[in-house]
Coordinates of C-alpha atoms in Angstrom, one line a residue:
Chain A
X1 CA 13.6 -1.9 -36.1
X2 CA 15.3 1.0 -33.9
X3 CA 16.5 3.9 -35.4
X4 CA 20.5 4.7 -35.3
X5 CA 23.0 7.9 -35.8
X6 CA 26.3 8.3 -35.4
X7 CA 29.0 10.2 -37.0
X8 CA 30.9 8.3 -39.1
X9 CA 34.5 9.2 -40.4
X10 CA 33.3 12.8 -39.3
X11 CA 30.0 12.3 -41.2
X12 CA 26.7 12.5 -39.6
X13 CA 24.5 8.7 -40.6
X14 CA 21.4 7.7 -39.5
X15 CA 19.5 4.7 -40.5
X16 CA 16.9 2.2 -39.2
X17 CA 18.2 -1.2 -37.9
X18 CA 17.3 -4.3 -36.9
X19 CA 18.3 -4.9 -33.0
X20 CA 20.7 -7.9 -34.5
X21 CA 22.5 -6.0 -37.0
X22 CA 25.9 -5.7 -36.3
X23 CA 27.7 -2.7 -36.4
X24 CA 30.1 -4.5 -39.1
X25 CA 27.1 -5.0 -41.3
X26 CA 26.1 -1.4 -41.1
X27 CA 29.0 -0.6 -42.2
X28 CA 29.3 -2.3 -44.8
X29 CA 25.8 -3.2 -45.9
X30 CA 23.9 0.1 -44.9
X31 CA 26.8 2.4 -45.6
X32 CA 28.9 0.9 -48.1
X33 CA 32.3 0.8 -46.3
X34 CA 33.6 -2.1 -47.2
X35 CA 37.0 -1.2 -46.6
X36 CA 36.2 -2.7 -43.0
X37 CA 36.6 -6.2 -43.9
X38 CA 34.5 -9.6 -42.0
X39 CA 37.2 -12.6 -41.8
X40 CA 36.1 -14.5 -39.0
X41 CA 33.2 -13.6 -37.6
X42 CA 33.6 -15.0 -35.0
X43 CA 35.2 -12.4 -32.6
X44 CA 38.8 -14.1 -33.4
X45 CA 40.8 -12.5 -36.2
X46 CA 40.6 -8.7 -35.8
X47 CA 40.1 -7.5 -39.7
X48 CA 36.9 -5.7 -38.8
X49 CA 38.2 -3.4 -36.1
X50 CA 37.2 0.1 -36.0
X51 CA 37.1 2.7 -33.9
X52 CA 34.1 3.7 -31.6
X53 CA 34.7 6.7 -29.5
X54 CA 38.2 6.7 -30.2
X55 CA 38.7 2.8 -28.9
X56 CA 39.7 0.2 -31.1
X57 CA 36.5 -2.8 -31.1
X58 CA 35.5 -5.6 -33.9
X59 CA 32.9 -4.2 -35.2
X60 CA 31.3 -7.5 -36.0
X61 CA 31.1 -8.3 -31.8
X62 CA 29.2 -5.1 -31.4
X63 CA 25.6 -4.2 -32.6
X64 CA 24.7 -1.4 -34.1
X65 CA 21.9 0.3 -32.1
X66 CA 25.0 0.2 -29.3
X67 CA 27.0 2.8 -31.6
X68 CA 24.2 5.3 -31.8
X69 CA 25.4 8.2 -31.0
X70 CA 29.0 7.5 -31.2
X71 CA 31.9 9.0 -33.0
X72 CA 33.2 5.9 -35.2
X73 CA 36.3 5.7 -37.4
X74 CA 36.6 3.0 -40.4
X75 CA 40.0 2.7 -42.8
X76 CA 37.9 4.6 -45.5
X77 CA 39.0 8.2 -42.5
X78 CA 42.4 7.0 -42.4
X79 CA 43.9 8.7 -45.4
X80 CA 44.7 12.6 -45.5
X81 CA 42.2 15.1 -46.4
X82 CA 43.8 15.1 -50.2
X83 CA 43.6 11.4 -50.4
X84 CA 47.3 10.8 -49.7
X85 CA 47.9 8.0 -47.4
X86 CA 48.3 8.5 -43.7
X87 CA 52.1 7.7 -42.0
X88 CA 50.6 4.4 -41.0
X89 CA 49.2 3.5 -45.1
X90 CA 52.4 4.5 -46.4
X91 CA 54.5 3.1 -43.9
X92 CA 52.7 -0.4 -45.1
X93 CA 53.4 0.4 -47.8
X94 CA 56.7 1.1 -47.4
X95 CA 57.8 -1.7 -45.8
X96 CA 55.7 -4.6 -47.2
X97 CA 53.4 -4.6 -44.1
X98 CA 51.0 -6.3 -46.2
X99 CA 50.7 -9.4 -48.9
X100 CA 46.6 -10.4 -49.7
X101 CA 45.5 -7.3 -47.7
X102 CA 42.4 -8.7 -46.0
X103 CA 43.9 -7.9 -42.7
X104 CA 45.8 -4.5 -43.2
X105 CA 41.9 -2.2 -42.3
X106 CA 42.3 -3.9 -39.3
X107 CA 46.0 -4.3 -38.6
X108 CA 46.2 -0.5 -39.5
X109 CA 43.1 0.9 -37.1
X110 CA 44.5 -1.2 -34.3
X111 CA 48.1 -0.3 -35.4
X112 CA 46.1 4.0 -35.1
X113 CA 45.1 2.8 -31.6
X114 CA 47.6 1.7 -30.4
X115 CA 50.2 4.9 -31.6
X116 CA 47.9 7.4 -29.6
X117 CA 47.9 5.8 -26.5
X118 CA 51.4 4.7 -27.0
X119 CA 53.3 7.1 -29.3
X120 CA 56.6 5.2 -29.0
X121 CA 56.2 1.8 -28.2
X122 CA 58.9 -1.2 -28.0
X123 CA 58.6 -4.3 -30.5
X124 CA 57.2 -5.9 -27.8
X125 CA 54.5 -3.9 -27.2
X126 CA 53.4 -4.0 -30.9
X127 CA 53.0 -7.4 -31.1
X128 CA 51.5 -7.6 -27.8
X129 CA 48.7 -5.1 -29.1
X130 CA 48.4 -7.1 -32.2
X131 CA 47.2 -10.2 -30.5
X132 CA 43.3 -10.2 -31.9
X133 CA 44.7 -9.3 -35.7
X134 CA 45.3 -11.9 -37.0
X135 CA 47.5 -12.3 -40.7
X136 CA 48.1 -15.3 -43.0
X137 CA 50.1 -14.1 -45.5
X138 CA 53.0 -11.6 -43.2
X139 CA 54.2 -13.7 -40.5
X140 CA 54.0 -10.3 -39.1
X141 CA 57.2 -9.0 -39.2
X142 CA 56.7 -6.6 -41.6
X143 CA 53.8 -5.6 -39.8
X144 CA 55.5 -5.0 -36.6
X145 CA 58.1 -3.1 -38.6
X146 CA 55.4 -0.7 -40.3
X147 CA 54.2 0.0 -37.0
X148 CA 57.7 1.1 -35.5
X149 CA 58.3 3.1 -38.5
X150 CA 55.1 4.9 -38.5
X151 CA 55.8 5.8 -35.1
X152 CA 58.8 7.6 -36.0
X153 CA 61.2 4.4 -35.0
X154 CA 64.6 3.1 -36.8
X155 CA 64.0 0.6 -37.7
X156 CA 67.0 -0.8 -39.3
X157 CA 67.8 -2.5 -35.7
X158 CA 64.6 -5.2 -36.9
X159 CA 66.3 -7.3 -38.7
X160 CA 64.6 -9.8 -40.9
X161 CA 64.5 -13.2 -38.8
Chain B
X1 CA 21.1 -14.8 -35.1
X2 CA 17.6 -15.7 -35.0
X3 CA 15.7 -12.0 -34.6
X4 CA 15.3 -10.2 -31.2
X5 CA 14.4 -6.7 -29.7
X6 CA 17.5 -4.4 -28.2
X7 CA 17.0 -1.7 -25.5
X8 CA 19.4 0.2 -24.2
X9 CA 18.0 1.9 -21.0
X10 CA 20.3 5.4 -19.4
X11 CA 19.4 3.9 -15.9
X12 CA 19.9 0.3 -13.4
X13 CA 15.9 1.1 -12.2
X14 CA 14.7 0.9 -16.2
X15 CA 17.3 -1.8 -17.4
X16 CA 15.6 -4.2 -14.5
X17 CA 12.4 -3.3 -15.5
X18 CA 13.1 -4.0 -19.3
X19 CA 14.9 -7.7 -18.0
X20 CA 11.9 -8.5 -16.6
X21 CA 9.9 -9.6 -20.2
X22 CA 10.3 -13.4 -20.6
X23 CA 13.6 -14.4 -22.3
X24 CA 14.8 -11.0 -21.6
X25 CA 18.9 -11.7 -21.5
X26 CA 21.2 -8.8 -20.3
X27 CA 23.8 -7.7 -22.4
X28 CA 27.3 -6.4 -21.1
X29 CA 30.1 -5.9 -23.7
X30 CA 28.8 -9.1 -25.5
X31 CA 32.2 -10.5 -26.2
X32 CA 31.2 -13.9 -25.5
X33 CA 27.3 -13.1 -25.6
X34 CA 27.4 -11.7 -29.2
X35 CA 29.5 -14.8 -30.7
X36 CA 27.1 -17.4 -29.1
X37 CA 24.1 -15.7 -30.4
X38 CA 26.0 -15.8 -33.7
X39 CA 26.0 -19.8 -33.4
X40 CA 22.7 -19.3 -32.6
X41 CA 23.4 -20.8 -28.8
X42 CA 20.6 -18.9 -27.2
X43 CA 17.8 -16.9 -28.5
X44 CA 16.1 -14.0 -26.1
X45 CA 13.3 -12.6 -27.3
X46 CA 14.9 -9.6 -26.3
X47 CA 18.8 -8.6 -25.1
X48 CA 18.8 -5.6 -22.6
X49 CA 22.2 -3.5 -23.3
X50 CA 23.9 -2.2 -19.7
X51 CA 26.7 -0.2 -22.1
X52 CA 24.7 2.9 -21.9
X53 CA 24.3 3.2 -17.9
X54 CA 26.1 5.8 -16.7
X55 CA 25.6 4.8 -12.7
X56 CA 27.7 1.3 -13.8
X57 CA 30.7 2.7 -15.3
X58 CA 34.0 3.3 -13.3
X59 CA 36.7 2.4 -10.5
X60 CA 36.2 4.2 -7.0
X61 CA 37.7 3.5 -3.9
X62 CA 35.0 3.3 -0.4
X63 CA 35.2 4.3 2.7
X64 CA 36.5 0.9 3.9
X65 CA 39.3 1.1 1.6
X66 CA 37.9 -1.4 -0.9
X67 CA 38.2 -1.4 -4.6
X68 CA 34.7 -0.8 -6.3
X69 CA 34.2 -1.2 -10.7
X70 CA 30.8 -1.1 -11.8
X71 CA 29.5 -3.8 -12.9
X72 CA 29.6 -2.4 -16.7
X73 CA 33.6 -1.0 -16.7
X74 CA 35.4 -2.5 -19.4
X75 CA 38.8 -4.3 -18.7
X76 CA 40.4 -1.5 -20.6
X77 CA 39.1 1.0 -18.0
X78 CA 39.9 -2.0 -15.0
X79 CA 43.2 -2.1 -15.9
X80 CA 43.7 1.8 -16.2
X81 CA 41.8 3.0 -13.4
X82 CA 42.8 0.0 -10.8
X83 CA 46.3 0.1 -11.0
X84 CA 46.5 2.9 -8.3
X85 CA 44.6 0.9 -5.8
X86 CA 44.8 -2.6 -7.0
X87 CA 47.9 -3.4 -9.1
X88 CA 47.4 -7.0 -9.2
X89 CA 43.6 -6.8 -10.0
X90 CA 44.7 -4.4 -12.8
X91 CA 47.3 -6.5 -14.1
X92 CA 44.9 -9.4 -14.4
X93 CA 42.7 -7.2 -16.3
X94 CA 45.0 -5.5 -18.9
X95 CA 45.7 -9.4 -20.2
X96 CA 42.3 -10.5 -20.7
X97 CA 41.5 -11.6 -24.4
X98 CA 43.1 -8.7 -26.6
X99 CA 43.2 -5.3 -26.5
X100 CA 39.8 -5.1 -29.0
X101 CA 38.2 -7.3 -26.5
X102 CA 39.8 -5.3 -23.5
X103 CA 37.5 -2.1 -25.1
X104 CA 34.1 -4.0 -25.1
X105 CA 34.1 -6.6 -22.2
X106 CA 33.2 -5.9 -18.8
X107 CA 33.6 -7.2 -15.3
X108 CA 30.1 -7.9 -14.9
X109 CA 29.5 -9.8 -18.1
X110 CA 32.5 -11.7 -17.2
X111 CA 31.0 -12.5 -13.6
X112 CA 27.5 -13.5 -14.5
X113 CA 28.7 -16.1 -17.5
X114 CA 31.2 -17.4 -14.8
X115 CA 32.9 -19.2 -17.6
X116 CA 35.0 -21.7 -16.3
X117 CA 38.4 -20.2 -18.0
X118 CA 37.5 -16.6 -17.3
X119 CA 40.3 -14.7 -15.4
X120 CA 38.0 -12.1 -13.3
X121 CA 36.1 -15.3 -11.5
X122 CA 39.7 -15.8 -9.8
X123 CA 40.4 -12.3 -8.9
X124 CA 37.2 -11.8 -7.4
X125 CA 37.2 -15.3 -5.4
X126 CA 40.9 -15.2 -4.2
X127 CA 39.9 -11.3 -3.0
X128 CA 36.4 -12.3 -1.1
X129 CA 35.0 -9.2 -3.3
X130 CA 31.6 -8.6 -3.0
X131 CA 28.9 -8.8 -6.0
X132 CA 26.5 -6.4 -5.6
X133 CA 23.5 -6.7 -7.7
X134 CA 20.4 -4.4 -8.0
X135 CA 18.7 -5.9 -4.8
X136 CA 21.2 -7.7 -2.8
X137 CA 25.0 -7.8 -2.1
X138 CA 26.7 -12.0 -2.4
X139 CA 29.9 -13.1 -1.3
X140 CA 32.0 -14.3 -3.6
X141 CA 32.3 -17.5 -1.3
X142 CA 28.4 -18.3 -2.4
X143 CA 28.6 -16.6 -5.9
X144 CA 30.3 -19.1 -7.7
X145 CA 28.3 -22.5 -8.4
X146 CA 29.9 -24.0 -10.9
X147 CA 31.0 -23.7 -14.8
X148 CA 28.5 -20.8 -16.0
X149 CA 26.4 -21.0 -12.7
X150 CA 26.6 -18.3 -10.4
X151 CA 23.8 -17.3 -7.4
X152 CA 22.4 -14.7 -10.0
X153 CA 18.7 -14.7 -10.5
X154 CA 16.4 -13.8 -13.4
X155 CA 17.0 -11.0 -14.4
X156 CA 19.2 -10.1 -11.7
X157 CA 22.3 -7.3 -12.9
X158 CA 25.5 -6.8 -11.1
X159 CA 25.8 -3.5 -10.2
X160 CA 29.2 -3.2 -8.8
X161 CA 32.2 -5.3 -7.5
X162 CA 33.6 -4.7 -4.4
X163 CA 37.4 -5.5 -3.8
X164 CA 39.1 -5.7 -0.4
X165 CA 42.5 -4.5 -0.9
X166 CA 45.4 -7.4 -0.3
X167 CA 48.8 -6.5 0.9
X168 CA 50.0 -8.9 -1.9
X169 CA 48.7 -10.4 -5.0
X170 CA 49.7 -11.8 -8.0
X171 CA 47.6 -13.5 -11.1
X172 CA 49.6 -16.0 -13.4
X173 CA 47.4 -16.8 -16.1
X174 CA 49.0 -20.0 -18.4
X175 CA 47.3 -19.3 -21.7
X176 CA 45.5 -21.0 -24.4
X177 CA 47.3 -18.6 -26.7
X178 CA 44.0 -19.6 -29.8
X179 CA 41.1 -18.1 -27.2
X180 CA 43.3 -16.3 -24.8
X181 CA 41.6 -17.3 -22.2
X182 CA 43.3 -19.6 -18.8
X183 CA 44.7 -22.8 -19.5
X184 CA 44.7 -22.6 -15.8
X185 CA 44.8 -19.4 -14.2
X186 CA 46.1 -18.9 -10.3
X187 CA 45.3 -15.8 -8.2
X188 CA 47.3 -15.4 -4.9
X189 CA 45.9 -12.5 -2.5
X190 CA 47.5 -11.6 1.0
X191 CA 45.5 -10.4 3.6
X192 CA 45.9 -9.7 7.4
X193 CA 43.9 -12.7 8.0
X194 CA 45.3 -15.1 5.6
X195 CA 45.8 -15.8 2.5
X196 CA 43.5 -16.7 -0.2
X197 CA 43.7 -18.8 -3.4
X198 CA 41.9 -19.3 -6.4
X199 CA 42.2 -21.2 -9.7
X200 CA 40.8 -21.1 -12.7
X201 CA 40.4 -23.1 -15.8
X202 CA 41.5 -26.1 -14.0
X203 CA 38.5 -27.2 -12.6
X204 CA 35.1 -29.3 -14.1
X205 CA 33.5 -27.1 -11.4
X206 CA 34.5 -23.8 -12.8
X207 CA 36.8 -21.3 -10.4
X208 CA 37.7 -22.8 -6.6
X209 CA 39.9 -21.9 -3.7
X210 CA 42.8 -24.3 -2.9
X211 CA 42.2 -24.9 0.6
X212 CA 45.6 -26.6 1.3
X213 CA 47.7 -23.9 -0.8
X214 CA 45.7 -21.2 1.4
X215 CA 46.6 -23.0 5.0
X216 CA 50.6 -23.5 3.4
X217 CA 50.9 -19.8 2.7
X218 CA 48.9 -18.4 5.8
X219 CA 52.1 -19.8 8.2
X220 CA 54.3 -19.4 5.3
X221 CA 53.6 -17.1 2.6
X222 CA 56.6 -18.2 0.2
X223 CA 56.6 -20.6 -3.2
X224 CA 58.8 -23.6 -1.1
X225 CA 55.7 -23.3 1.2
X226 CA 54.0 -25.5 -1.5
X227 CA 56.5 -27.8 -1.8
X228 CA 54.5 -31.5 -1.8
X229 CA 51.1 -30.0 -1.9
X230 CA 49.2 -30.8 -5.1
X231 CA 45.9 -30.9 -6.4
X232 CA 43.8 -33.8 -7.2
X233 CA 43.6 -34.7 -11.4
X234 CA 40.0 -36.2 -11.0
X235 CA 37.9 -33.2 -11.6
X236 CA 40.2 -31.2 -13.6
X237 CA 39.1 -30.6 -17.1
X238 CA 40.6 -32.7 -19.7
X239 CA 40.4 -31.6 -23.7
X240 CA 42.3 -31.5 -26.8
X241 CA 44.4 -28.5 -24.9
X242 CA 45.5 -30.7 -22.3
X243 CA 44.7 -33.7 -19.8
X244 CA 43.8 -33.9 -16.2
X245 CA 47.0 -34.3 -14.9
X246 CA 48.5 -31.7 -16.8
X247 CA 46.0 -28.9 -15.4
X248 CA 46.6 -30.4 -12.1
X249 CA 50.5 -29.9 -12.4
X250 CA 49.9 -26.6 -14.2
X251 CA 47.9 -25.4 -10.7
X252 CA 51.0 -26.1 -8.6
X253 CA 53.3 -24.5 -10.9
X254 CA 51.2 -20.9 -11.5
X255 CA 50.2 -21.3 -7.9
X256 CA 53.9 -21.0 -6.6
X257 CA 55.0 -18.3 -9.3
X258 CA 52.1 -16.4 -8.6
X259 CA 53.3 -16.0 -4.7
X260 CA 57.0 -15.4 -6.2
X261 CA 55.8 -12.9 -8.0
X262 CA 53.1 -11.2 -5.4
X263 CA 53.6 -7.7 -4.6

């Protein structure tokens, strides 16, 4: 067992850990976050991506002694301090950027990542970032769309196809 | 994942020490480590994380011109902090997997695996880089020894990779678009003293220079210089993705894009 702390959604966790424990399961199991969700498991599908340091990972291809001491960011931090949703939530919401769900923690932190380092990117580049999130349900247009609202985009030029 | 011990040493010195423990297995950004262990592929008795060495981490430029990443710098950083100095090595690295991926992965993890479809392997081949490790420095020429077998000992890390700067290059990667990794992958590098050529994905034998390509472009460094020069199918891999032949004719193809495209 190794001991772990990092701050988490601007919380300060510690706990004791197994070396394989991924950081998924700490999440999840050890914390309770199970907003970040465990599709694949296998590195493929994106739905567990967080944040570590500010960079978008799967948290379930990452152990969780290699967070300690990290800053980390699940979808349960995405939302306003009064529990309104954040510009990328509502602009899910907005524009049906979702259907089951099990993707959008995911779709939405990598959607995050991708707006800071790129406030105003093309379609393109959206769907280009959205290569490891993977969604059954979309066909990710209204994903792509959610993104280019969010980012302060018109997006009546993306027509439905 | 059967159980195992993780240690995550601040220094290169402590990190070899720590690999020396029997079925010690070094861990870089464990994007292909992590899922095998999941499958329960390989079992160390203990994984040695390099993600918290400070003196691996980073793109710097020698006094001979060359290109150097340590050997823990994630693609993400690569592709970043190359561009300046090596566009086309950046390039190569800013497609690698997806951008989650691009965040953990590193250059050295990629190199030591030397999986057969990997995209560094033909960077660092087609550029004669350098692999330094923590006692020694190997050419790339005598680095690669097939599909997942390099020159690496026990326990040995790479440190840092050093990258002789082309005056062209170019990487076309043909992807698998499920494991975005190479279907075949062809990188073209133009030096003073020739030019080099490397291929990846194609090949039973993991990465390889195209010695014919390489003469072709040397006298002539344009795509028609290619025309009637083609690879042999025996010895290409052959799967469910596609045949022999069809890797074979996918080498030619990227090969004479990649020098359309060189800059």
């Amino acid at each position: 067992m190794a001991s772990v702390s990092m701050t988490v959604n601007g919380r300060e966790v510690s706990g004791d850990v197994e070396g394989r424990m991924l950081l998924s399961s700490f999440l999840r199991d050890d914390l309770r976050l199970t907003g970040t969700h465990v599709g694949c498991d296998t590195s493929q599908c994106g739905a567990c991506v967080v944040h570590v340091n500010g960079e978008a990972v799967k948290a379930c291809t990452m152990f969780a002694v290699e967070a300690d001491g990290a800053e980390v960011a699940t979808i349960e931090g995405e939302a306003n301090a009064d529990g309104s949703l954040s510009v990328i939530q509502q602009a899910f919401q907005d524009h049906h950027g979702l259907q089951c769900g099990f993707c959008t923690p995911g779709m939405v932190m990598s959607a995050a990542a991708l707006l800071k380092e790129n406030p105003k990117p093309t379609e393109t580049e959206v769907r280009e970032y959205l290569e490891g999130n993977i969604c059954r349900c979309t066909g990710y247009h209204n994903i792509v769309k959610a993104i280019m609202a969010a980012s302060g985009q018109d997006v009546a030029a993306i027509a439905a196809e | 994942m059967y159980a195992f011990d993780i240690e995550r040493p601040s220094t290169i010195a402590d990190a070899v020490t720590a690999l020396q423990g029997e079925d010690a297995q070094a861990l870089g950004g464990g994007q292909t480590l992590i899922p095998t262990l999941k499958q329960r592929l390989a079992a160390p008795s203990k994984l040695v994380s390099l993600s918290g060495i400070g003196e691996m981490q980073g793109v710097c430029v020698g006094d001979d011109g060359a290109v150097c990443i340590g050997g823990a710098t994630t693609h993400a950083t690569v592709s970043r902090e190359a561009a300046a100095h090596y566009p086309g090595l950046a390039a190569l690295a800013s497609h690698i997997g997806d951008p989650a991926v691009r965040n953990r992965g590193t250059i050295g993890g990629s190199l030591a695996n030397n999986d057969p479809a990997a995209c560094y392997p033909a960077a660092a081949l087609a550029s004669g880089a350098t692999i330094v490790t923590n006692n020694r420095e190997i050419a790339a020429d005598d680095y690669f020894q097939g599909m997942f077998a390099t020159a690496l000992d026990e326990g040995e890390v790479i440190t840092e990779v050093r990258f002789p700067v082309p005056q062209a290059a170019n990487y076309q990667k043909f992807l698998q678009p499920a494991s975005r990794f190479a279907l075949v992958g062809v990188f073209v590098a133009k030096y003073a003293d020739g030019v080099r050529v490397a291929v990846t994905g194609a090949s039973e034998n993991g990465v390889f220079r195209w010695a014919e390509a390489e003469a072709a472009f040397s006298a002539d460094f344009s795509a028609s210089a290619l025309d009637g020069l083609t690879v042999d199918a025996d010895g290409m891999i052959a799967d469910l993705h596609g045949s022999g032949a069809y890797r074979a004719h996918l080498v030619s193809v990227n090969t004479k894009r990649a020098v359309e495209a060189a800059s």
